[in-house]
Tab-separated table of C-alpha atoms in Angstrom:
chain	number	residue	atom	x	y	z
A	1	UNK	CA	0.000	0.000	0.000
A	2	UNK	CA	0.813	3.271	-0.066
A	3	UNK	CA	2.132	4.131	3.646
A	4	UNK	CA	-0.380	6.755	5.253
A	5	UNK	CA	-2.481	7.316	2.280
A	6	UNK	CA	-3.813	4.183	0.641
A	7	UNK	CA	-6.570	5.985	-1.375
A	8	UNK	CA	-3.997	7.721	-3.089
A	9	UNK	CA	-3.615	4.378	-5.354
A	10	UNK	CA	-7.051	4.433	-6.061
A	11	UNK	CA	-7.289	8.104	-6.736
A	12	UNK	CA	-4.271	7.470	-9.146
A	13	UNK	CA	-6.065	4.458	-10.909
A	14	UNK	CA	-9.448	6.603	-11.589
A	15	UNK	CA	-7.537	9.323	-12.775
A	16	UNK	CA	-5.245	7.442	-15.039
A	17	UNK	CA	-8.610	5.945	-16.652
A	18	UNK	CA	-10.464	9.424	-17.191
A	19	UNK	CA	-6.697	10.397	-19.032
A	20	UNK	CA	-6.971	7.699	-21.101
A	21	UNK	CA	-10.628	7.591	-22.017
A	22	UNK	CA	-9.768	11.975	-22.301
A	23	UNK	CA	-7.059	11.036	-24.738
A	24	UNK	CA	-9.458	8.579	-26.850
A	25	UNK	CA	-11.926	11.216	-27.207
A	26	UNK	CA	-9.190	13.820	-27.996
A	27	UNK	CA	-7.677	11.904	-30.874
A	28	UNK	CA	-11.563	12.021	-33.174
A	29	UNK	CA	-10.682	15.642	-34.331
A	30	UNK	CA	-7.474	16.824	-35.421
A	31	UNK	CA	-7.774	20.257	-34.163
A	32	UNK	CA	-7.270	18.058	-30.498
A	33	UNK	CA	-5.373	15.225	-31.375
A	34	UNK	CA	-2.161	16.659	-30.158
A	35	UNK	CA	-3.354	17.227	-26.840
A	36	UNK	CA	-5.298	13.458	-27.370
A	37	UNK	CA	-2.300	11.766	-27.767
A	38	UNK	CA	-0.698	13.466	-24.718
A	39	UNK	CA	-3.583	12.804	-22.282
A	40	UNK	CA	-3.912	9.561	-23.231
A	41	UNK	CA	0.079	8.799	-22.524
A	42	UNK	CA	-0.110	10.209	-19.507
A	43	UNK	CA	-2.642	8.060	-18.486
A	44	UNK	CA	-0.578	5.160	-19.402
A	45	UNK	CA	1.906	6.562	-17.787
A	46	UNK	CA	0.474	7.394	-13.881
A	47	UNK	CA	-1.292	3.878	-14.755
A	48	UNK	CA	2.063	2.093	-14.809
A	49	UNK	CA	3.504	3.997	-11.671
A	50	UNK	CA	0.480	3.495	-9.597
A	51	UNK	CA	-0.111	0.186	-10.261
A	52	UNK	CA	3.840	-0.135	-9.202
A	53	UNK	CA	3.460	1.974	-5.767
A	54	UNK	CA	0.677	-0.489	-5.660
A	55	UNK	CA	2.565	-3.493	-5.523
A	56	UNK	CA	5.480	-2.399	-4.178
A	57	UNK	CA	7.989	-4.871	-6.219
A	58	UNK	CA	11.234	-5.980	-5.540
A	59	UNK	CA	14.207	-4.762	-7.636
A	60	UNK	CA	14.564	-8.436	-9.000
A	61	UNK	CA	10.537	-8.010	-10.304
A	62	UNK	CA	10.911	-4.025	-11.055
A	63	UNK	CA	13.910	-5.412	-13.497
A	64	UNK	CA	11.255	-8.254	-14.626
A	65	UNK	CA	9.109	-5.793	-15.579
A	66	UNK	CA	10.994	-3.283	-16.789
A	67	UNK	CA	12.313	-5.439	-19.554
A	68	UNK	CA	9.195	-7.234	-20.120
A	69	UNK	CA	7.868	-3.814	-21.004
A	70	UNK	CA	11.069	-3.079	-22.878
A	71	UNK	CA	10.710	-5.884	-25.035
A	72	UNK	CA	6.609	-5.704	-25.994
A	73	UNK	CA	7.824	-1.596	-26.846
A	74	UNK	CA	10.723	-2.930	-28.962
A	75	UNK	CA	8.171	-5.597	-31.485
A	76	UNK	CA	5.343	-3.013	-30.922
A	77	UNK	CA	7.937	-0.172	-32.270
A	78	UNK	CA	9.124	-2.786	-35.321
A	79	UNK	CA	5.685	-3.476	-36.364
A	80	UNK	CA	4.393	0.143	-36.197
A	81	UNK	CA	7.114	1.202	-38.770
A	82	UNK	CA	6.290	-1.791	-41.009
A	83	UNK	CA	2.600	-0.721	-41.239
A	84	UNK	CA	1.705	1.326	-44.589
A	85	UNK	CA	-0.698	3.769	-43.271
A	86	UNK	CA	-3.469	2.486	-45.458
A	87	UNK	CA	-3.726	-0.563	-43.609
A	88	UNK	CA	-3.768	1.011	-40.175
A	89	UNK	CA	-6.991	-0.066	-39.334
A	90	UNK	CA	-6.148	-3.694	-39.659
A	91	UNK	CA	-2.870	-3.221	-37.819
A	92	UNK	CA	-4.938	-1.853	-34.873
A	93	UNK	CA	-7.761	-4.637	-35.376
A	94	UNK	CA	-4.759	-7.067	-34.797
A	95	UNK	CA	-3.168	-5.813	-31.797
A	96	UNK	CA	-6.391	-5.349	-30.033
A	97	UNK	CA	-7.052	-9.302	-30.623
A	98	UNK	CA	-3.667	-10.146	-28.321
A	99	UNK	CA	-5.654	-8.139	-25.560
């Protein structure tokens, strides 16, 4: 937990979620996209840390992680630059199926 203030995990949690679901909605207009795209990273983002304050790993599992993560960014980042942006949608169709 987190020491004297437990809630803060949750309060962390909710607000990561309203980021992301604030960055989904951002990116349907280009006029907001930019500040889509940065909403919904930082959700990702305070998601990742709270959910790590949560479980307060060890350095063995934070190095685990880390390179789990490290490794699903590295064949995410491969595949995004072999995708012709005319088949985006079916790129996107595919990742969400290993969800």
């Amino acid at each position: 937990m987190s020491g004297k203030f437990p809630e803060i995990d949750a309060a962390a949690a909710t607000l990561s979620g309203l980021l992301c679901i604030g960055g989904i909605g951002g990116l349907s207009s280009q006029s907001t996209a930019r500040l889509g795209a940065a909403s919904g990273q930082a959700g990702v983002a305070l998601g990742i840390a709270s959910t790590l304050g949560h479980l307060s790993p060890t350095m063995g599992q934070t190095a685990s992680m880390a390179g789990m993560m490290a490794a699903g960014g590295a064949v995410g980042h491969y595949i995004g630059h072999r995708v012709e942006p005319t088949s985006l949608p079916q790129t996107v169709a595919a990742f969400h199926s290993l969800v």
